[in-house]
XYZ file of C-alpha atoms in Angstrom:
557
model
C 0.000 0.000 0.000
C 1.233 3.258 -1.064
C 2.034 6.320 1.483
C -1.009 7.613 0.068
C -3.595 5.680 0.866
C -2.018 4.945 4.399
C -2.865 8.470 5.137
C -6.412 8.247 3.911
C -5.371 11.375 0.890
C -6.260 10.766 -2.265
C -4.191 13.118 -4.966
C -6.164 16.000 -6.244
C -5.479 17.797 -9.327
C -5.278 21.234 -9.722
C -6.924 21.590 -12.460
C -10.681 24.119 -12.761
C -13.295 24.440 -14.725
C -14.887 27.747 -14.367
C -18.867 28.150 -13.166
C -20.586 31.168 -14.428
C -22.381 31.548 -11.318
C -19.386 32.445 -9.550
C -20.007 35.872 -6.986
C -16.870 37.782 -8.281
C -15.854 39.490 -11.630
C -13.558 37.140 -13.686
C -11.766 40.020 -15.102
C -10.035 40.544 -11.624
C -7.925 37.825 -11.963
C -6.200 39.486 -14.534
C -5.608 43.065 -12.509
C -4.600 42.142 -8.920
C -1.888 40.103 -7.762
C -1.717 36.904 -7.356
C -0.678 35.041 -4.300
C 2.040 33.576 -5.079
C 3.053 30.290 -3.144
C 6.025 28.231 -3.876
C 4.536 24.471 -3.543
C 8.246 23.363 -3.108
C 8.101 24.190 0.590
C 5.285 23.921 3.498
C 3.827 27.027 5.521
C 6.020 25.082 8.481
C 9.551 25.634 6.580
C 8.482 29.152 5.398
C 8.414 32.476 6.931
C 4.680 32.873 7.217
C 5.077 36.974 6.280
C 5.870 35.499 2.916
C 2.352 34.480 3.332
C 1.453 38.164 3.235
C 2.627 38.881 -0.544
C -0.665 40.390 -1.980
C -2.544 40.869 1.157
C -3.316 44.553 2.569
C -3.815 45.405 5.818
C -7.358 46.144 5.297
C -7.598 42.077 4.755
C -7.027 40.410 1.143
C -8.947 43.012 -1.407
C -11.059 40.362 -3.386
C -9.714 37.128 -2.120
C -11.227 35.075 -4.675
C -9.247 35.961 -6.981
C -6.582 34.310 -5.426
C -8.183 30.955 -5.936
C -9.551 28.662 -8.912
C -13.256 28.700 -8.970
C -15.276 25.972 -10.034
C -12.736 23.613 -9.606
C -10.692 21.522 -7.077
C -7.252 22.809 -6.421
C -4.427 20.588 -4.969
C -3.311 18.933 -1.842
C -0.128 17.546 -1.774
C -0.449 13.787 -0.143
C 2.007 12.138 1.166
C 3.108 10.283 -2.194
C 3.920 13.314 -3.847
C 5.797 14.971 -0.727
C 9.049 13.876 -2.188
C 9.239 16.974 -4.919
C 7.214 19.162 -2.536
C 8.659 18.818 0.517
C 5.567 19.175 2.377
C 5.887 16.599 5.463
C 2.347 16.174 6.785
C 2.445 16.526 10.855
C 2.434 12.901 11.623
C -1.457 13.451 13.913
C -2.389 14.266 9.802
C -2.833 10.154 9.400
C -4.449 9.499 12.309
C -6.663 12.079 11.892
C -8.104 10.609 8.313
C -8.119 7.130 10.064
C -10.487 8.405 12.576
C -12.627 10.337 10.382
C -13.155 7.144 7.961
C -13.948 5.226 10.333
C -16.751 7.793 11.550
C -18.852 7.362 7.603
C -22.302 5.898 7.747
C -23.325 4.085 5.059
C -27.301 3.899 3.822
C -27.602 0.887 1.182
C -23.699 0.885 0.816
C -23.487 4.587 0.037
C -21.439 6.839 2.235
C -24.050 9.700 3.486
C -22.336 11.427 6.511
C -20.129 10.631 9.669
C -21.422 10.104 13.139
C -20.902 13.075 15.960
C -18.417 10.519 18.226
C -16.989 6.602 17.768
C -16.318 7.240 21.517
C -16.473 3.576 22.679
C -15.228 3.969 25.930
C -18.645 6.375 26.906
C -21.322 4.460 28.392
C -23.848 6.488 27.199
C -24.532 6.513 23.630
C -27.422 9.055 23.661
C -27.356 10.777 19.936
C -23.950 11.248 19.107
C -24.170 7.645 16.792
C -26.103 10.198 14.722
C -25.451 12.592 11.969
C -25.767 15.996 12.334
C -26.317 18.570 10.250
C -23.960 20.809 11.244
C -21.895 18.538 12.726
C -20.810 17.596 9.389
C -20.005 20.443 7.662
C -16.608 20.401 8.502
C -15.865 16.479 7.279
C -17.811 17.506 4.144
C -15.374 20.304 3.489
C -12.491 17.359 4.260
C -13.518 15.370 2.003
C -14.359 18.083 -0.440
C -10.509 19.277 -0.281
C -9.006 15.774 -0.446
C -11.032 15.437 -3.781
C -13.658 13.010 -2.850
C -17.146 15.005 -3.388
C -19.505 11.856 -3.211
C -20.143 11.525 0.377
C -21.138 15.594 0.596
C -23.616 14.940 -2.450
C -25.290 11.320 -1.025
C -25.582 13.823 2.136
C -27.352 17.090 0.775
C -29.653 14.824 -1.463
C -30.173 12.325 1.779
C -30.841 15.455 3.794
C -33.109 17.127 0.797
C -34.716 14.289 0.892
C -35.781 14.194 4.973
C -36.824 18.053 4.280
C -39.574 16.354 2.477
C -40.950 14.629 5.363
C -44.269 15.292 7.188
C -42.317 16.970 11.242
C -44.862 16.908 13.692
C -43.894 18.042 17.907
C -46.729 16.428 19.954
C -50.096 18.049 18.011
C -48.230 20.728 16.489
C -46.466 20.330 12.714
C -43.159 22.056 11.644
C -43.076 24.455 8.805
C -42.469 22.770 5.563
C -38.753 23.814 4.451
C -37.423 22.705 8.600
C -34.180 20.511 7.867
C -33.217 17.921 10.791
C -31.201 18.260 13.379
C -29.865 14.774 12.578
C -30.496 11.493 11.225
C -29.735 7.678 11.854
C -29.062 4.900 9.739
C -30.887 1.746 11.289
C -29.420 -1.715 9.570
C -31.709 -4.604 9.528
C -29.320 -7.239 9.396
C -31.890 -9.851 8.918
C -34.166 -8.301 6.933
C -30.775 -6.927 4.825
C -32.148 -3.016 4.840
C -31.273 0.121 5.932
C -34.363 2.742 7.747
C -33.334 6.423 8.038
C -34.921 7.856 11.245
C -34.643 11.728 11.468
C -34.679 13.903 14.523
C -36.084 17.595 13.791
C -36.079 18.434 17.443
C -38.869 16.449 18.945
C -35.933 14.305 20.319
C -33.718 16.500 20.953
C -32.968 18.125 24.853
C -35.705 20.956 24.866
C -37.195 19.954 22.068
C -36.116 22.649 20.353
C -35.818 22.798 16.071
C -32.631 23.546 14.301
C -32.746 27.052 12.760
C -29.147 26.607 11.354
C -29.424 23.340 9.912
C -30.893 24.489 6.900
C -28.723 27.152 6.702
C -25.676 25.327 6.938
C -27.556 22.685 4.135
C -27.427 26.362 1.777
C -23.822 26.636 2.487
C -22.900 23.180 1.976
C -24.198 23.103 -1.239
C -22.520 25.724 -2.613
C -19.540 24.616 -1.189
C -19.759 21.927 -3.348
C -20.558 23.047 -6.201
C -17.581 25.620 -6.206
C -15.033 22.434 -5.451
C -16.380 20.541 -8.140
C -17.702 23.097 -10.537
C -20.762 20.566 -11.170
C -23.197 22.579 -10.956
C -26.222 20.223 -12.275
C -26.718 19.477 -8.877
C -27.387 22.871 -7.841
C -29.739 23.185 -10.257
C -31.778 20.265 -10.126
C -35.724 21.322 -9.445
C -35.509 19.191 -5.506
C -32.582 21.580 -4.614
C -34.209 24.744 -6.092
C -37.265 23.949 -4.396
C -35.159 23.284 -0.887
C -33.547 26.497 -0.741
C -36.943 27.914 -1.231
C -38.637 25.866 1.197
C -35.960 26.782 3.655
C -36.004 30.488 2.453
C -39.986 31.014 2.761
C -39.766 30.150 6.529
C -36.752 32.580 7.054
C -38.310 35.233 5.138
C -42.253 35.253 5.818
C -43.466 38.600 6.908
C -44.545 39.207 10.596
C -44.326 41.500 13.204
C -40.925 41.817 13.173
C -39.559 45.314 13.461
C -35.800 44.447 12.455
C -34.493 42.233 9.534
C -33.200 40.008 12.007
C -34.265 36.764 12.759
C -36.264 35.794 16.011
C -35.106 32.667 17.474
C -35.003 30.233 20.906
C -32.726 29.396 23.100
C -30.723 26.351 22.222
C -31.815 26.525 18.371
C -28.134 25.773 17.342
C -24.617 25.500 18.136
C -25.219 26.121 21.568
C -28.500 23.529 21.812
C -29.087 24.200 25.580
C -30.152 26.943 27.468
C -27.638 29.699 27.292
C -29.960 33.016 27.109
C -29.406 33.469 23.372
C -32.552 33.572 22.670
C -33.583 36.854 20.949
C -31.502 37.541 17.630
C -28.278 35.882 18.459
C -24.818 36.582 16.290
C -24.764 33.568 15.554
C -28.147 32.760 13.441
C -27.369 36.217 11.924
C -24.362 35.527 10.690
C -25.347 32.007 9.245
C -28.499 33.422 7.764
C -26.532 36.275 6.068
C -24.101 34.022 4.961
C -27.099 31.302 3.716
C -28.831 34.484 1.542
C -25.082 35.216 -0.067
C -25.346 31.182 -0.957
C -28.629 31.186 -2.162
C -28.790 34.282 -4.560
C -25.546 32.674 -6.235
C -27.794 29.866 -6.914
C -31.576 30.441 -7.553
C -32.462 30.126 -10.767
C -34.249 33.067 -12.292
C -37.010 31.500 -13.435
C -40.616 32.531 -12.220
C -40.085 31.484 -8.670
C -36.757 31.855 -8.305
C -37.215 35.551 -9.358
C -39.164 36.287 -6.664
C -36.981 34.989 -3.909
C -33.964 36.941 -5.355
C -35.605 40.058 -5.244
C -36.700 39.357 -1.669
C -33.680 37.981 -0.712
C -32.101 41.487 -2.133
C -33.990 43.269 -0.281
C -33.218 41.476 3.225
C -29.620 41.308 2.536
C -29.620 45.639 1.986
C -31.428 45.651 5.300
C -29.912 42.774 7.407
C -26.408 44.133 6.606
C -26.899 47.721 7.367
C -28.319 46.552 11.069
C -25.641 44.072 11.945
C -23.423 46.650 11.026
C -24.674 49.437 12.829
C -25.954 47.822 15.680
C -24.398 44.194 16.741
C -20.626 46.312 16.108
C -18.746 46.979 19.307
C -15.491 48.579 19.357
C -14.179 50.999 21.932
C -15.773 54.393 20.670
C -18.906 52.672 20.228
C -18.431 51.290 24.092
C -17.912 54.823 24.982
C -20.934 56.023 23.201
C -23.348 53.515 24.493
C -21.594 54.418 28.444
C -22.823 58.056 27.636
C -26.485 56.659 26.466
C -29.413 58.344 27.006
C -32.446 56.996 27.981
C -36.293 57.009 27.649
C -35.561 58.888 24.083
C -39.045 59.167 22.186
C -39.395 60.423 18.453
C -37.760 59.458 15.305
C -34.570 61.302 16.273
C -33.493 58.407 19.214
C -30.320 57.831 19.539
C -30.388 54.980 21.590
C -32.657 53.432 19.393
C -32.930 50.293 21.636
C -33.645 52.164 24.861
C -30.822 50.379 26.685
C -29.957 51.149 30.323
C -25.649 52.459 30.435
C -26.042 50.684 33.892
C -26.582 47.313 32.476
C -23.064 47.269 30.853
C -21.333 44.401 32.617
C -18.245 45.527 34.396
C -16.022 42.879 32.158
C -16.157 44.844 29.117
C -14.996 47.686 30.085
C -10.763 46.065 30.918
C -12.026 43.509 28.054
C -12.053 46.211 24.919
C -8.951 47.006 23.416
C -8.522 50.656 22.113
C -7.643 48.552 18.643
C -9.948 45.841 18.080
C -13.695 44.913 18.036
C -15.912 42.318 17.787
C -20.294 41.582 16.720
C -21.594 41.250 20.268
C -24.096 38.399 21.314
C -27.640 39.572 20.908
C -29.311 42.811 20.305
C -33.261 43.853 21.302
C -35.297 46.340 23.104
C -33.673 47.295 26.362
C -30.813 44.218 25.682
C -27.646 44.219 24.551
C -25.672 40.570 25.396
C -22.055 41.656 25.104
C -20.285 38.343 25.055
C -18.305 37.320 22.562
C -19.297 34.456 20.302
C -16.360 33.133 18.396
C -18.518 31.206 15.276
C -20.565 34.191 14.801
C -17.732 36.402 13.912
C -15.776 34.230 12.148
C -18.728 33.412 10.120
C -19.621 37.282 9.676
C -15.795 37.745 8.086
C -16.293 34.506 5.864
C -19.639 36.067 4.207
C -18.219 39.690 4.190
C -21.053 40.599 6.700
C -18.463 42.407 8.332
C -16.405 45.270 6.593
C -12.890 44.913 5.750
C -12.242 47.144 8.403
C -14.257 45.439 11.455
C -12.793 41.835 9.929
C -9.422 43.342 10.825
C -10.768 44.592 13.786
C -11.845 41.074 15.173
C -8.591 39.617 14.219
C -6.756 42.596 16.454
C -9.058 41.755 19.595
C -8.120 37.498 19.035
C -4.279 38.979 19.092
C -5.061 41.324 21.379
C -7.282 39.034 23.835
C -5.596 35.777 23.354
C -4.949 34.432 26.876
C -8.917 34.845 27.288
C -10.104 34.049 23.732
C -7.689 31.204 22.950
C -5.697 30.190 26.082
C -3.737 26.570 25.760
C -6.675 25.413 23.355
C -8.540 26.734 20.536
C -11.365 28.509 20.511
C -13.685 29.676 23.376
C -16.978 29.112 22.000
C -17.884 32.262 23.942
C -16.477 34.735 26.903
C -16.747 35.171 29.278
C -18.705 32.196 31.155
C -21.646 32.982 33.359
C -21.265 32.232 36.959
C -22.862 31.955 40.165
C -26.606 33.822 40.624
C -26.522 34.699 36.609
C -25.682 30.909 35.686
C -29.161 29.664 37.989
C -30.860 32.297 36.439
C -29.931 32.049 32.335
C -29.001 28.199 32.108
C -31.855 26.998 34.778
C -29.284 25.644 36.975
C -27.764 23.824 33.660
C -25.398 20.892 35.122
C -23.550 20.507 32.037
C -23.079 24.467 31.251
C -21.331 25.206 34.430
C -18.569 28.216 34.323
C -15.798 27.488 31.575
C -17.119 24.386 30.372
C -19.394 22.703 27.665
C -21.114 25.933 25.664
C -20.603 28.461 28.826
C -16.831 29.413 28.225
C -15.501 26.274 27.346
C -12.822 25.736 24.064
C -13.825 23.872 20.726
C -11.099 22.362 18.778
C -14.048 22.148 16.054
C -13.436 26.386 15.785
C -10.079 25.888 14.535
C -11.553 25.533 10.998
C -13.401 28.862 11.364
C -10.575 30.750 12.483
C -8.079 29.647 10.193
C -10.450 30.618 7.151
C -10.774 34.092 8.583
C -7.193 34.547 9.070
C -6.545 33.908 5.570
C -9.115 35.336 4.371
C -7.802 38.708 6.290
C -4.486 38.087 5.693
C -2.949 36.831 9.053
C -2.426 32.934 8.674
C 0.281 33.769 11.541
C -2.617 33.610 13.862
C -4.128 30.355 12.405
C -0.662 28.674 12.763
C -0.342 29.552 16.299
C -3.379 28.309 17.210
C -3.202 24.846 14.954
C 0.538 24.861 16.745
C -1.455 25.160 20.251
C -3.927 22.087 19.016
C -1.204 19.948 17.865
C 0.470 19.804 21.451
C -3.334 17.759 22.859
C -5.691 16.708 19.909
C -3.696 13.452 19.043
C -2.793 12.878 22.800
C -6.313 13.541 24.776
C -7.926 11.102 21.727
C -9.922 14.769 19.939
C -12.304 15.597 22.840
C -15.340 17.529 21.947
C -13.950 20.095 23.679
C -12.030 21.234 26.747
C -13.015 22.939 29.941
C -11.364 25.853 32.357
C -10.683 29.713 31.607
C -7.697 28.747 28.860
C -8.800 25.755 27.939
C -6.665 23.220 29.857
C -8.911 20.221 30.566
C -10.467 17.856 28.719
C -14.224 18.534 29.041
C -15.553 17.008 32.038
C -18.950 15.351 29.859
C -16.878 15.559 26.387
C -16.579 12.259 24.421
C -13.259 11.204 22.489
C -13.001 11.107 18.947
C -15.421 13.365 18.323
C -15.787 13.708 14.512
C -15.889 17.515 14.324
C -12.838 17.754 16.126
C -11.015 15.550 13.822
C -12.541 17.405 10.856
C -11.605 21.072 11.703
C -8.537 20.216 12.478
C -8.003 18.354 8.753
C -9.589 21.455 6.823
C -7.454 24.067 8.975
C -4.469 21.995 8.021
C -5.440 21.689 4.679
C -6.622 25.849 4.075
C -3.305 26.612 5.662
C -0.908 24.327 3.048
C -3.512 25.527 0.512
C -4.931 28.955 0.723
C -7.579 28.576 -2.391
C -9.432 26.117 -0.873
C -10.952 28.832 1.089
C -13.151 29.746 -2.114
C -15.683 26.927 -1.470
C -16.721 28.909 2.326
C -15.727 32.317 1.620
C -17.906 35.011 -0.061
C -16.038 38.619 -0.644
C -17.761 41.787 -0.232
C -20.376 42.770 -2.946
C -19.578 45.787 -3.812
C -23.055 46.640 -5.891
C -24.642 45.720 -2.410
C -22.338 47.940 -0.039
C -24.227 50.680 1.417
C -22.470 53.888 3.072
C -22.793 52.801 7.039
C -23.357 55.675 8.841
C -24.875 55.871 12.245
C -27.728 57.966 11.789
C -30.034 60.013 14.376
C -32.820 59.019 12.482
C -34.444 56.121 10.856
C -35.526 57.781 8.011
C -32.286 58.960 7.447
């Protein structure tokens, strides 16, 4: 057996076709300058400010024209690492061992990978399923290593559960809901294979996934920029998901902002964790689903109408985030100096929110360079933790400016004792302790200070973080963190995640071998040796869509 099938790589040529539904003029590869990369050495043997050839400091002006759309560009496997010099770090191999043996199979076709093979855990409870978003990051493995079947058999399996009839007790889920998760039930007797789906009426607080469809939007374009096929895309069951999934994100209400309402626990964090409201996270994701989907409806007669709807709440979305989820120190000052009980169209605390109610922590926790999308904004609220996949996600879609994706990449510099400590990523900071933890998590045994989703560190993140580096032009930071992740992953058998303020135990409730972990880890390795990769989850900004964001004393200004 070859070196390259030991390390579960198969060799992936660089060649492209190009898709002319691609978000970026073409012509731009011929004015700016390329990135150039020498493939003769890795990112470990180089000086990593070589790295920064062609980047600004405002972040890399139109990224994707640093990359190959439509196609699948290379990773150098092991059997070809004699005239590349690229020496994989030896957890590389384990790491694809583990994440093959994670695959499902439904009638002997791959379809996904379960959450954990954590063997040693006496209780199984759900993590022998597979998750939505859970799989995201082995799809974009496996999309990078050149082996796009699994992702498809997944977003047509999924597509295909979207379909189903999703009732909660008495009450029945809106048509376009996508699961939380499904299960693969072999028969061995009977020789067949059952799908059983979980839309939340299983789940712990029976609450539905709001970013499972969402993810489901990004997935699929992710695939169809790695493979440039884009007959999938267009098929009439995938045009009619996105819609499906579209009509219940955009249905009119009573909504006052183009933000979307959701529960607590409706996704990353699944328990209660008081995001409930509009949280930066859902935001972000539902920005970032809209970018997808407009690259991808057709314009027929339906699709027509969604684009021009989905124009609309992109123009409006974008303008809010910005304005109002943006923290940074001025804006700290100016919401210290609030106002309050301000009537008439002229507000300018628009959200009538109370100067008292800024928690202490902020205040030593804001750089005078840096700034972040804080947690949750509504009347009279403003939750000013820090959520690390919302902002990464917000710099991947271009929801933030160039300026504020710089910004967030100064405070994880500037912060990173708190924000990365001895293992990437908090999930989010600070934790909630003592008579605010009884009150928000319910007494939650599992989110207790620095651990699980309150404060504790996801290896899964690393993926995240290392696309926004490179997509703002600091894979420095990526490397330090993968560095950090190297020193445990392999050794503490890739916990879920890890528990204490910098990250330095294994989660007291985390289970080994959990498949995300192993994933991220892959697809930060592999966007690091491989910068162009980062086409298939990266949209840059739109510049026919970027409005002048000014903080005005009026909404009808």
């Amino acid at each position: 057996m070859d070196g390259t099938k030991e390390m579960g790589l198969r060799n992936v040529s660089s060649t492209c076709s190009i898709s002319d539904m691609d978000d970026f003029d073409l012509s731009r590869l011929l004015d700016k300058p390329r990135l150039n990369i020498e493939r003769k050495r890795s990112f470990d043997e180089r000086s990593l400010s070589e790295l920064s050839i062609g980047f600004t400091r405002g972040g890399l002006d139109n990224y994707e024209s640093t990359y190959s759309p439509g196609g699948r560009s290379g990773f150098d496997t092991p059997a070809s690492s004699t005239r590349n010099s690229f020496e994989p770090h030896p957890m590389v191999a384990d790491a694809w061992e583990a994440l093959r043996r994670s695959i499902v199979y439904f009638r002997g076709q791959p379809v996904g990978t379960i959450a954990a093979i954590d063997h040693a855990s006496e209780e199984v409870l759900n993590y022998d399923q597979v998750f939505v978003r859970d799989f995201v990051p082995s799809a974009l493995a496996f999309l990078m290593n050149g082996e796009p079947e699994i992702v498809k058999n997944f977003l047509l399996k999924t597509l295909h559960l979207q379909g189903w009839e999703k009732r909660i007790d008495r009450f029945k889920l809106g048509e376009g809901a996508m699961p939380a998760s499904f299960k693969v039930l072999h028969d061995p007797i009977r020789k067949t294979d059952t799908l059983i789906a979980d839309f939340g009426e299983s789940a712990i607080g029976r609450v539905a996934p709001v970013d499972s469809g969402f993810w489901w939007i990004i997935l699929l374009r992710a695939y169809t920029k790695s493979t440039g096929d884009l007959s999938l895309a267009e098929t009439s069951e995938c045009q009619k998901g996105m819609r499906l999934i579209l009509s219940l994100c955009l249905s009119e209400g009573f909504d006052t902002f183009p933000t979307l309402l959701c529960a607590d626990g409706c996704s990353m964090i699944d328990r209660r964790m008081g995001i409930y409201g509009y949280p930066i996270e859902i935001q972000a994701l539902f920005f970032m689903s809209l970018r997808c989907a407009l690259s991808m409806l057709k314009h027929d007669t339906e699709g027509k109408e969604f684009i021009e709807r989905i124009v609309k709440r992109l123009h409006a979305l974008r303008y809010h985030m910005r304005s109002y989820f943006w923290l940074d120190f001025q804006q700290l000052n100016d919401i210290y100096r609030y106002k309050t009980e301000e009537y008439s169209h002229t507000a300018v605390n628009k959200f009538n929110v109370i100067p008292d109610s800024i928690p202490d922590w902020v205040f030593d926790f804001m750089p005078t360079r840096g700034g972040y999308f804080i947690g949750n904004v509504s009347p009279a609220r403003m939750d000013f933790r820090w959520f690390a996949l919302g902002n990464c996600v917000a710099i991947l879609s271009s929801l933030a400016t160039p300026e504020q994706s710089m910004a967030i990449m100064d405070l994880i510099e500037s912060r990173w004792e708190e924000l990365v400590g001895e293992m990437p990523l908090k999930i989010a900071y600070p934790a909630i302790e003592s008579h605010e933890w009884r009150i928000v998590t319910g007494c939650d045994p599992k989110n207790t200070r620095w651990s699980y989703h309150n404060g504790g560190s996801w290896p899964v993140l690393l993926w995240m973080l290392t696309a926004a580096c490179i997509k703002t032009g600091r894979p420095q930071i990526a490397r330090r963190a993968i560095d950090l992740a190297e020193t445990r992953l392999l050794k503490d058998s890739w916990p879920e995640y890890y528990d204490g303020k910098v990250g330095r135990f294994i989660g007291k409730q985390a289970r080994k071998y959990q498949t995300w972990s192993i994933a991220g880890y892959l697809v930060a390795k592999m966007m690091l040796e491989d910068p162009s990769h980062l086409g298939m989850i990266s949209l840059e900004e739109d510049k026919q869509m970027k409005p002048v964001i000014k903080r005005s004393t009026s909404w009808t200004c």
